[in-house]
Structure formats: C-alpha cells, structure tokens
CSV table of C-alpha atoms in Angstrom, one decimal:
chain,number,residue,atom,x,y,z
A,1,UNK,CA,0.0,0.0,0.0
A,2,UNK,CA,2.9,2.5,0.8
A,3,UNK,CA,4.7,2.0,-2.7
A,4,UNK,CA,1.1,2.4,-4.4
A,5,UNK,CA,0.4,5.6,-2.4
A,6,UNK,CA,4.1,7.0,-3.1
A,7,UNK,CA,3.6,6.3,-6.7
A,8,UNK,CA,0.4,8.0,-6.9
A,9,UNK,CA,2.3,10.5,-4.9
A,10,UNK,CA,4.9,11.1,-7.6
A,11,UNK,CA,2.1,10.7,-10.8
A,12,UNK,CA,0.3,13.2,-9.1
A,13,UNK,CA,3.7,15.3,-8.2
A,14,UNK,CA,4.7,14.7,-12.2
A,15,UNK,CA,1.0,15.8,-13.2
A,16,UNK,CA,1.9,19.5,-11.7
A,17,UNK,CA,5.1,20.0,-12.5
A,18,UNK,CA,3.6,19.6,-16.1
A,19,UNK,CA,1.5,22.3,-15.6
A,20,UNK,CA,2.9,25.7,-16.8
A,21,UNK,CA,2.8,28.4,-13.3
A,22,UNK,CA,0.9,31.0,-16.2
A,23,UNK,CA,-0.9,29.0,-19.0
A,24,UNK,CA,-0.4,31.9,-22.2
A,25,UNK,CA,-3.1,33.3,-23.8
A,26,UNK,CA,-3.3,33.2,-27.4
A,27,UNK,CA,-3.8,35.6,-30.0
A,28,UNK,CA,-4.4,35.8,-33.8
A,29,UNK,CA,-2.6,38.2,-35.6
A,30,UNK,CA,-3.5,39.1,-39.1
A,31,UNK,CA,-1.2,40.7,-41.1
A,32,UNK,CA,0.2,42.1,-44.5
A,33,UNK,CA,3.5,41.5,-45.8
A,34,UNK,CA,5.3,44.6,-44.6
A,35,UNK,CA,8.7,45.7,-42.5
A,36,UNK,CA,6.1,47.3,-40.2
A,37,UNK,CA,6.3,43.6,-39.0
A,38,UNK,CA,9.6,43.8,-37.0
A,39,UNK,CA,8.5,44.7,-33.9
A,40,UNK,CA,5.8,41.7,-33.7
A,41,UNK,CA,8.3,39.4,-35.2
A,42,UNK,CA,10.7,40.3,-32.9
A,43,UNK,CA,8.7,39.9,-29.8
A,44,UNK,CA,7.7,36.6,-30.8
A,45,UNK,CA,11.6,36.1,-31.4
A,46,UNK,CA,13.1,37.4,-28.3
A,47,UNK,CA,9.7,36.1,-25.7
A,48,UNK,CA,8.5,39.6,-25.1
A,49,UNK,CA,4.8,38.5,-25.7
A,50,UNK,CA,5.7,35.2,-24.2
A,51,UNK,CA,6.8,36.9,-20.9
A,52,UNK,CA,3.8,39.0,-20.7
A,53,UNK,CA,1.3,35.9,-20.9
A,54,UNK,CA,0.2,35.7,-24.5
A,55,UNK,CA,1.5,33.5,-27.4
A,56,UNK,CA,1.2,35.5,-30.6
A,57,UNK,CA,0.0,33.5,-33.7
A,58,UNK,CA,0.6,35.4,-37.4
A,59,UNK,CA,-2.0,34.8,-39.9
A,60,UNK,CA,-1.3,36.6,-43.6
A,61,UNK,CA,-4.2,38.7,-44.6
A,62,UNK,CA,-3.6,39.6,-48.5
A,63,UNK,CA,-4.4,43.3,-48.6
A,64,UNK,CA,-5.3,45.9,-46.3
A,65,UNK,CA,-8.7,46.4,-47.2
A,66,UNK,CA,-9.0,42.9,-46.0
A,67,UNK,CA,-9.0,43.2,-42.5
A,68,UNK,CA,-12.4,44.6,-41.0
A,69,UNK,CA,-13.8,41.5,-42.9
A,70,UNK,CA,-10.9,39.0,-41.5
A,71,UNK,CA,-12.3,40.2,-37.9
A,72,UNK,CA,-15.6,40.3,-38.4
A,73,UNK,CA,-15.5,36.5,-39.6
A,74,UNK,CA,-13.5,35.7,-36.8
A,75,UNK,CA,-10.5,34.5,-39.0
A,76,UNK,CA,-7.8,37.1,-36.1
A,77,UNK,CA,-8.5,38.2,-32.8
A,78,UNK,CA,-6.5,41.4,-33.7
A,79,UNK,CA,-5.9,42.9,-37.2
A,80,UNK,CA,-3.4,45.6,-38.4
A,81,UNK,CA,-5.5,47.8,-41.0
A,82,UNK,CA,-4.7,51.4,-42.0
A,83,UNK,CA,-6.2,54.4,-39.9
A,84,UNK,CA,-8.2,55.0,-43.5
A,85,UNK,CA,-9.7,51.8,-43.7
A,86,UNK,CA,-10.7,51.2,-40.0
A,87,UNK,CA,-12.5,54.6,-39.6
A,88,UNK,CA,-14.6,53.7,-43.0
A,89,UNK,CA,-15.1,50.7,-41.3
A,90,UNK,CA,-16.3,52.1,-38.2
A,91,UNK,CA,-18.5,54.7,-39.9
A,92,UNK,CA,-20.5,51.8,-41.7
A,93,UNK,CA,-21.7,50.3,-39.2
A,94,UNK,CA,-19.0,47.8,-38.0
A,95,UNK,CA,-18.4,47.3,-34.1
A,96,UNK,CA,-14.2,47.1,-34.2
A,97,UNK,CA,-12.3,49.4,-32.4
A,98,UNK,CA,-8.6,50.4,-32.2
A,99,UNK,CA,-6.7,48.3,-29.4
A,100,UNK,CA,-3.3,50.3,-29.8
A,101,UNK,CA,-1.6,52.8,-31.6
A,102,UNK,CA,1.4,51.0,-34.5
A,103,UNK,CA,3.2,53.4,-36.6
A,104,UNK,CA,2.5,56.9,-37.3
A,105,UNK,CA,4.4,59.6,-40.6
A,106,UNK,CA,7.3,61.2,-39.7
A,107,UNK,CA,8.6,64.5,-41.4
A,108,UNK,CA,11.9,63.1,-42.6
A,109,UNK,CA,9.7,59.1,-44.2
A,110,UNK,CA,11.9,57.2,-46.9
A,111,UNK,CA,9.6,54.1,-46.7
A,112,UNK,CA,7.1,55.3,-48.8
A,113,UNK,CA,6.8,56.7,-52.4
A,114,UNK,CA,5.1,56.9,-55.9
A,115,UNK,CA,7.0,54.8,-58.1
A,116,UNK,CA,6.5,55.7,-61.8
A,117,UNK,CA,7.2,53.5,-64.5
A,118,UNK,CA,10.6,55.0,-67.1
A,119,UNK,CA,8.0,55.1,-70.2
A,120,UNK,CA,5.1,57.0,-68.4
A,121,UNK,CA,6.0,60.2,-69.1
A,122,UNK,CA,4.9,61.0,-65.5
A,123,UNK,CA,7.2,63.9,-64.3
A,124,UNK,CA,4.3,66.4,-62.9
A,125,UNK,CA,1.6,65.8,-60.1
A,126,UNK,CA,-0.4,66.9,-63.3
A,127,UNK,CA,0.4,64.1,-65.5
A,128,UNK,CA,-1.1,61.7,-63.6
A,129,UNK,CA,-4.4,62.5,-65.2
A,130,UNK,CA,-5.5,59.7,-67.2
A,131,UNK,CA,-3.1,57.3,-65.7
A,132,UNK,CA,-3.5,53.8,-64.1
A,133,UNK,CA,-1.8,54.3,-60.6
A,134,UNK,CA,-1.3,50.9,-59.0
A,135,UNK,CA,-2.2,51.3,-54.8
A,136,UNK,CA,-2.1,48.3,-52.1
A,137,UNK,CA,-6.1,48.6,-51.2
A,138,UNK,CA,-8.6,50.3,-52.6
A,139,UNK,CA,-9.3,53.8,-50.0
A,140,UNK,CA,-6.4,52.3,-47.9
A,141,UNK,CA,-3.6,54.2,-46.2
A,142,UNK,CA,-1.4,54.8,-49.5
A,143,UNK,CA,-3.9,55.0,-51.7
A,144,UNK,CA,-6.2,57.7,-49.5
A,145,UNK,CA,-2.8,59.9,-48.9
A,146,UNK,CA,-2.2,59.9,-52.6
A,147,UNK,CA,-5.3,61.4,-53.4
A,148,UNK,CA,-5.4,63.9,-50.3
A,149,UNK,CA,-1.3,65.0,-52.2
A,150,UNK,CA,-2.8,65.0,-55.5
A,151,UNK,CA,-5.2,67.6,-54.4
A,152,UNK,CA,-2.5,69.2,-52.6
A,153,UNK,CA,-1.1,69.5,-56.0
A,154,UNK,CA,-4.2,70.8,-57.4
A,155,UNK,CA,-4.9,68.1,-59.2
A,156,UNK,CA,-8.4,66.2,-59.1
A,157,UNK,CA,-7.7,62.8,-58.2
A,158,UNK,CA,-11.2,61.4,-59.5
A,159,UNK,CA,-9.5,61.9,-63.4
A,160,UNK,CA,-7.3,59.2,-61.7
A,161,UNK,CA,-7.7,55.4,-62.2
A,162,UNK,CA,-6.6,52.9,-59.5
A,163,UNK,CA,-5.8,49.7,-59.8
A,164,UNK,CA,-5.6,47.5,-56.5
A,165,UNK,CA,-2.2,45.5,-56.2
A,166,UNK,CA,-0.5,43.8,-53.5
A,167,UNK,CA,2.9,44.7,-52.2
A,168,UNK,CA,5.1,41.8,-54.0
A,169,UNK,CA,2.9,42.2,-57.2
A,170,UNK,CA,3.8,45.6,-57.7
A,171,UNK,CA,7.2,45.4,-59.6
A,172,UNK,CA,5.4,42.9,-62.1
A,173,UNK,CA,2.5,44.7,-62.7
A,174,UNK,CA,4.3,47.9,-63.4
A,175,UNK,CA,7.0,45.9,-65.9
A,176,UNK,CA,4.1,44.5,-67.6
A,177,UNK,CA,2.7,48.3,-68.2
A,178,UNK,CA,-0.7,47.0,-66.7
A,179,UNK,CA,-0.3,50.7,-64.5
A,180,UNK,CA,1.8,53.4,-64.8
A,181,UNK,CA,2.9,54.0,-61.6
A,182,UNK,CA,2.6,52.5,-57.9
A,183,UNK,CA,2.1,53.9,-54.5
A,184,UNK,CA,5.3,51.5,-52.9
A,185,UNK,CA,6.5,51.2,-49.5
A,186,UNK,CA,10.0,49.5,-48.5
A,187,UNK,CA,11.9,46.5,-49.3
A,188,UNK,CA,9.5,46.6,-52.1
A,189,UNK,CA,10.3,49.9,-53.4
A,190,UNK,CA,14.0,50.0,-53.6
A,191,UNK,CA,13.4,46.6,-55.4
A,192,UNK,CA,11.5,48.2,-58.0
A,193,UNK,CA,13.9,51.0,-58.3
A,194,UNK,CA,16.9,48.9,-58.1
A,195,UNK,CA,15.6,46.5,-61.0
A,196,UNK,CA,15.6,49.7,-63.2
A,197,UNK,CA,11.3,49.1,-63.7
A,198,UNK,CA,10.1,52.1,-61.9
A,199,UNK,CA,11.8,55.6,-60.9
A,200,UNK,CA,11.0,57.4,-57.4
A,201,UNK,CA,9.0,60.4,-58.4
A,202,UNK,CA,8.3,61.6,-54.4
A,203,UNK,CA,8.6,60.7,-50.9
A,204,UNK,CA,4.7,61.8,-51.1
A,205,UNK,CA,4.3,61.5,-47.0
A,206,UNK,CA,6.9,64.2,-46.4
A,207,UNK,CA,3.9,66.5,-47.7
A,208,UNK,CA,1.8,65.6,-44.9
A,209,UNK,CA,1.5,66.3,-41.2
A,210,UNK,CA,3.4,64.7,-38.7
A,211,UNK,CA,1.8,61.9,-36.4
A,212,UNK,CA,-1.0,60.6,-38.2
A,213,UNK,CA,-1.5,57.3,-37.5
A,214,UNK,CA,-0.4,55.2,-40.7
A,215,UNK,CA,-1.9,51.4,-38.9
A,216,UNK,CA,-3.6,50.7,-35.8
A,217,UNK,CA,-4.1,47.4,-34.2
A,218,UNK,CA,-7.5,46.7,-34.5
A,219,UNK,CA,-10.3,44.0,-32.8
A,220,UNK,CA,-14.0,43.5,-32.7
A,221,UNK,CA,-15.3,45.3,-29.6
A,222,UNK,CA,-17.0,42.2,-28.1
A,223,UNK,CA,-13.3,40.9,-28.2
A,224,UNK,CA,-12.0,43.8,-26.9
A,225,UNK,CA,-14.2,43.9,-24.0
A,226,UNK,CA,-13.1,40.2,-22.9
A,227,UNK,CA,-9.8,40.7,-23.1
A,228,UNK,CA,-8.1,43.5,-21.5
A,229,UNK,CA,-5.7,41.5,-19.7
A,230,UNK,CA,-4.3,40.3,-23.8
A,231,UNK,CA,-4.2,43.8,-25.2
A,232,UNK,CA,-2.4,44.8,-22.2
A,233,UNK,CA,-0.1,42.0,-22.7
A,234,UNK,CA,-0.4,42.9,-26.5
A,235,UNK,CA,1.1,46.5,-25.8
A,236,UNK,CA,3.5,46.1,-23.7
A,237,UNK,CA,5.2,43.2,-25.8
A,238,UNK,CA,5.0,45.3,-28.7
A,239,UNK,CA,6.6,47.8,-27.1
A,240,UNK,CA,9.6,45.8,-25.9
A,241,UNK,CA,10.1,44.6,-29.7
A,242,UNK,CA,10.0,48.7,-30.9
A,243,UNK,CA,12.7,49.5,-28.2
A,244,UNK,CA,14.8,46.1,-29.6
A,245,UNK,CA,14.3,47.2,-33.5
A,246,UNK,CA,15.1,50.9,-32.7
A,247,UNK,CA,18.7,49.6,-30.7
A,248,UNK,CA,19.2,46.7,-32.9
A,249,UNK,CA,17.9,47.9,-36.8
A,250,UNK,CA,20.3,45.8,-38.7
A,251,UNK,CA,18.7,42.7,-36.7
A,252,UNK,CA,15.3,44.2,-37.1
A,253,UNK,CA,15.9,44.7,-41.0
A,254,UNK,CA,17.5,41.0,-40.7
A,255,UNK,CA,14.1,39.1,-39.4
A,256,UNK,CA,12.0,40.9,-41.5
A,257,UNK,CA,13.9,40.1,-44.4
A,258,UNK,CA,13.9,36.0,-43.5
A,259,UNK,CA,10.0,36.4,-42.6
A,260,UNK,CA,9.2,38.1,-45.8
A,261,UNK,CA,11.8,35.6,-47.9
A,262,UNK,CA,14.0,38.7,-49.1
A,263,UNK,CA,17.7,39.0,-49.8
A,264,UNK,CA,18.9,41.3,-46.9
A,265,UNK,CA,20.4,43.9,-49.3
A,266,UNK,CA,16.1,44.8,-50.3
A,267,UNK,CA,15.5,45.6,-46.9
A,268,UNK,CA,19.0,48.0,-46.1
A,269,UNK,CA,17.5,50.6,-46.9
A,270,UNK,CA,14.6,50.9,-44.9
A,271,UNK,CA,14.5,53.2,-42.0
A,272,UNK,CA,12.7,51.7,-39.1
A,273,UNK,CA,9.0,53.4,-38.6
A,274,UNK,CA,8.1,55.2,-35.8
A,275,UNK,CA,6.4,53.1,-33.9
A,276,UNK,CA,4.0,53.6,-31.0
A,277,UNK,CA,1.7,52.0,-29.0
A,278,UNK,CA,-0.5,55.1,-27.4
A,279,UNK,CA,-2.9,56.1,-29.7
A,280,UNK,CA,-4.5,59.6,-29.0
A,281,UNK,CA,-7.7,61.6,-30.6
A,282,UNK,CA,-5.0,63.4,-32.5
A,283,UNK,CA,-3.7,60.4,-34.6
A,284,UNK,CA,-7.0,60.0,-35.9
A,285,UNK,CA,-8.3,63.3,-36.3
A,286,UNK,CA,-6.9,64.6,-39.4
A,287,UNK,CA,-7.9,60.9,-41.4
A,288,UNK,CA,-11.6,61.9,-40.5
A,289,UNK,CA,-11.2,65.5,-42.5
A,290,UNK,CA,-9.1,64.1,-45.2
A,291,UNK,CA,-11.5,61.2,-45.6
A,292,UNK,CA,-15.0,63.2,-45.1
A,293,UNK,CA,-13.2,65.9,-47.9
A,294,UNK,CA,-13.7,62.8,-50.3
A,295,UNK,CA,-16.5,61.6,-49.6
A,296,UNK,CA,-15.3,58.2,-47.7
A,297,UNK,CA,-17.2,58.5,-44.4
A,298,UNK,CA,-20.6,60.3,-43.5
A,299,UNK,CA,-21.2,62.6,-40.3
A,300,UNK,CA,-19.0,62.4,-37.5
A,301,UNK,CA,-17.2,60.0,-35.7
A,302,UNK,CA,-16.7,59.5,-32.4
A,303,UNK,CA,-12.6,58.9,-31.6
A,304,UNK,CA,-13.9,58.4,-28.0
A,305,UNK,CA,-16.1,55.2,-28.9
A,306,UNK,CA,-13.5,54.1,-31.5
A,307,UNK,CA,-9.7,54.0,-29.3
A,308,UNK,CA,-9.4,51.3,-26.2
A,309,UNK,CA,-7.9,53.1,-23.3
C-alpha cells in the first residue's frame, strides 16, 4: 500500500510539475506583408509576448482592405489595417475598435513613395491624369494619402484610375505596363527601383502632417471587452520589440527580411518606422477630414467610442 500511495504521490507530483505556473493566452494576428512587421516578429523572437502571458500567432491577410472583414469572420482576434480603412469601417456600421496605436508619418519618411514607370511620361503631379496608378487597397492608407497629395497639387484625383495591387505584385504589374505607376512602401520599393522598372518620383508623405497614424491594431469590440488583460499583454510586448528594432535595426531589418523571404540587401535601406503603441484623438483626427473631404465617411465619428484606453 505505501509503494502504491508514493507512486500515486509522484504521478500526481509529475502531473503539476507539467502544468505551466501562467498557462499563455493566445492571440491571432492578421497581417500584410510589410517591414512594419519587425517589432511583432521580434517579440515573438526574443519572448516579449511570451513573458507578458500571451502566445502570438501570425495569420497573412492579403491586402489591407482585407482586414475589417478578416475580424468580423472571426479568422484574427487582432488585425493591423490602416487608420483609413478602419474609420470607414467604423462609420459603416461595424463594431471594431482600435486596441493600440502601431506606426504613425514622420517628417523626414523614406519608406514610402510613388513609383513611376521610365515610359510613363509621368514627371508632374499633373500628369497623372489619365493614368493607371497601382495602390495596395482600394481607399487604404497609401492610396487615401495619394489622393489627399494630389489635391495638394491641385490636381483632381477622380480623373485618376486605380488599380488594386498587392505589395510583392507591384514590380510585375508595373514591368508588364498593366499601370503606370505605384504607391510603394520598403523593401519593395527600392526593389523596384533597383531592377531599373520604376523611378521614385516623391517621398509623397513628407507632404503631410506629422503623427498621423499610418496602422492601428484593431479588434472587434466584443473581443476587446473580454480581453483587456491580452491587449495589455499585447502592448507592452510590442513595445519591448519597438525598443529592440530601434537599438538593434540591422537585426530588425534581418528578421524581417527572413520572414518576408527577401535578400537582406532589399530591406538595407529601410528606415525603421516610428512606432508607438499610445494612440491619441489626435492620430486620428486629421484621417476623418481628409477622408470626409472625399466623400469616404458620413457625419461624425466619435474617436472616444473608436480607441481602447
């Protein structure tokens, strides 16, 4: 009877011991094939998430435009989609809020640009009228800034046409001559450039104010509500992996390039974002007169109802 009790003793010992002291909570991350990746990637890498509770799963999500959709059908728990299309989201009717700031323009941006192709004859804002402009989801980040410079420019971006293209399809779509141009970001656009098939024509975002929020973290509400404890976790994980890519770029460009199956020259010259977790009223605030000025969203919106403390 003793041996049976001290091996039941020791199964029961083993059973515990088994047992992780903090069982991690999981979360889906969907995502778009971007450098804004690194500080995810290199929280997963280094067990920032894992040390603050949550296991972080990534789930490609092919285009921006793509992501209110991916949430609502419960495909992520939390979703990365541009300030444009989330507010457009918001204003028809869906319930998803913004759980965290991600990266916002900066003054001095290299990472993004309008990429013409050599035959275009595209020299002028003004000769883009007529063309076929090539932009990574239809009313999107890049392809809602472009018009907003256009009309900078004084040119009327409706005499535009836009074709919607992802990231890694751009360089063949503009060799092919399918569209004249494309509205790039990094590795992708120094690729292009580099292979000779398009020419920067502008670092477009240097024309715009500092600040704005370029992507949010986004979930459905319901989710939200449930589970402050994860976007907590969520935050401050992130946060350690900003800090790491900011001190350690060339290993930030590094993982990103792996992830993303690039040589590491295509991703030397990015800069890394600015990227930030707090997301205030006035990250937002300018995307809801740039977007009511063409006609994307109707009335107001309430930043209040729409940002997570």
């Amino acid at each position: 009877m003793k041996r049976i009790a001290a091996y039941a003793t020791a199964v029961l010992l083993g059973a515990f011991a088994a047992v992780p002291a903090h069982a991690q909570k999981k979360v889906t991350f969907g995502h778009q094939q971007v450098f804004d990746l690194a500080p995810v990637l290199l929280a997963q890498d280094k067990g920032f998430f894992a040390k603050h509770g949550i296991e972080v799963a990534l789930k490609p999500i092919p285009l921006n435009s793509q992501n209110p959709a991916a949430l609502e059908a419960g495909e992520v728990d939390i979703a990365m989609p541009t300030a444009s299309v989330l507010l457009q989201a918001v204003n028809g009717g869906l319930d998803i809020v913004a759980v965290s700031g991600y990266t916002e323009t900066v003054k001095d941006d290299s990472n993004f640009g309008i990429v013409v192709r050599p035959e275009s004859n595209i020299k002028t804002p003004a000769d883009f009228v007529g063309k076929k402009v090539g932009v990574p989801g239809l009313n999107a980040f890049l392809h809602v800034m472009f018009r907003e410079w256009l009309t900078m420019k004084g040119v009327d971006w409706k005499k535009v046409e836009y074709v919607e293209t992802q990231f890694p399809q751009m360089e063949g779509i503009l060799k092919s001559g399918s569209v004249d141009a494309v509205v790039a970001i990094q590795p992708f656009m120094s690729r292009i450039i580099g292979t000779k098939t398009g020419e920067l024509m502008s670092n477009f975002i240097r024309d715009m104010p500092a600040g704005m929020s370029i992507t949010v973290f986004a979930s459905k509400k319901a989710w939200a509500d449930k589970n402050q404890d994860a976007i907590k976790a969520y935050r401050a994980g992130f946060d350690e992996g900003s800090a790491y890519a900011h001190a350690n770029p060339d290993e930030a460009r590094a993982i990103v390039a792996k992830f993303l199956k690039l040589p590491p020259p295509a991703v030397a010259a990015v800069s890394i974002p600015k990227f930030d977790s707090k997301l205030r009223d006035s990250n937002l605030a300018p995307w809801v007169s740039i977007m009511k000025s063409q006609g994307m969203i109707r009335g107001d919106v309430n930043l209040k109802n729409v940002i997570v403390p």
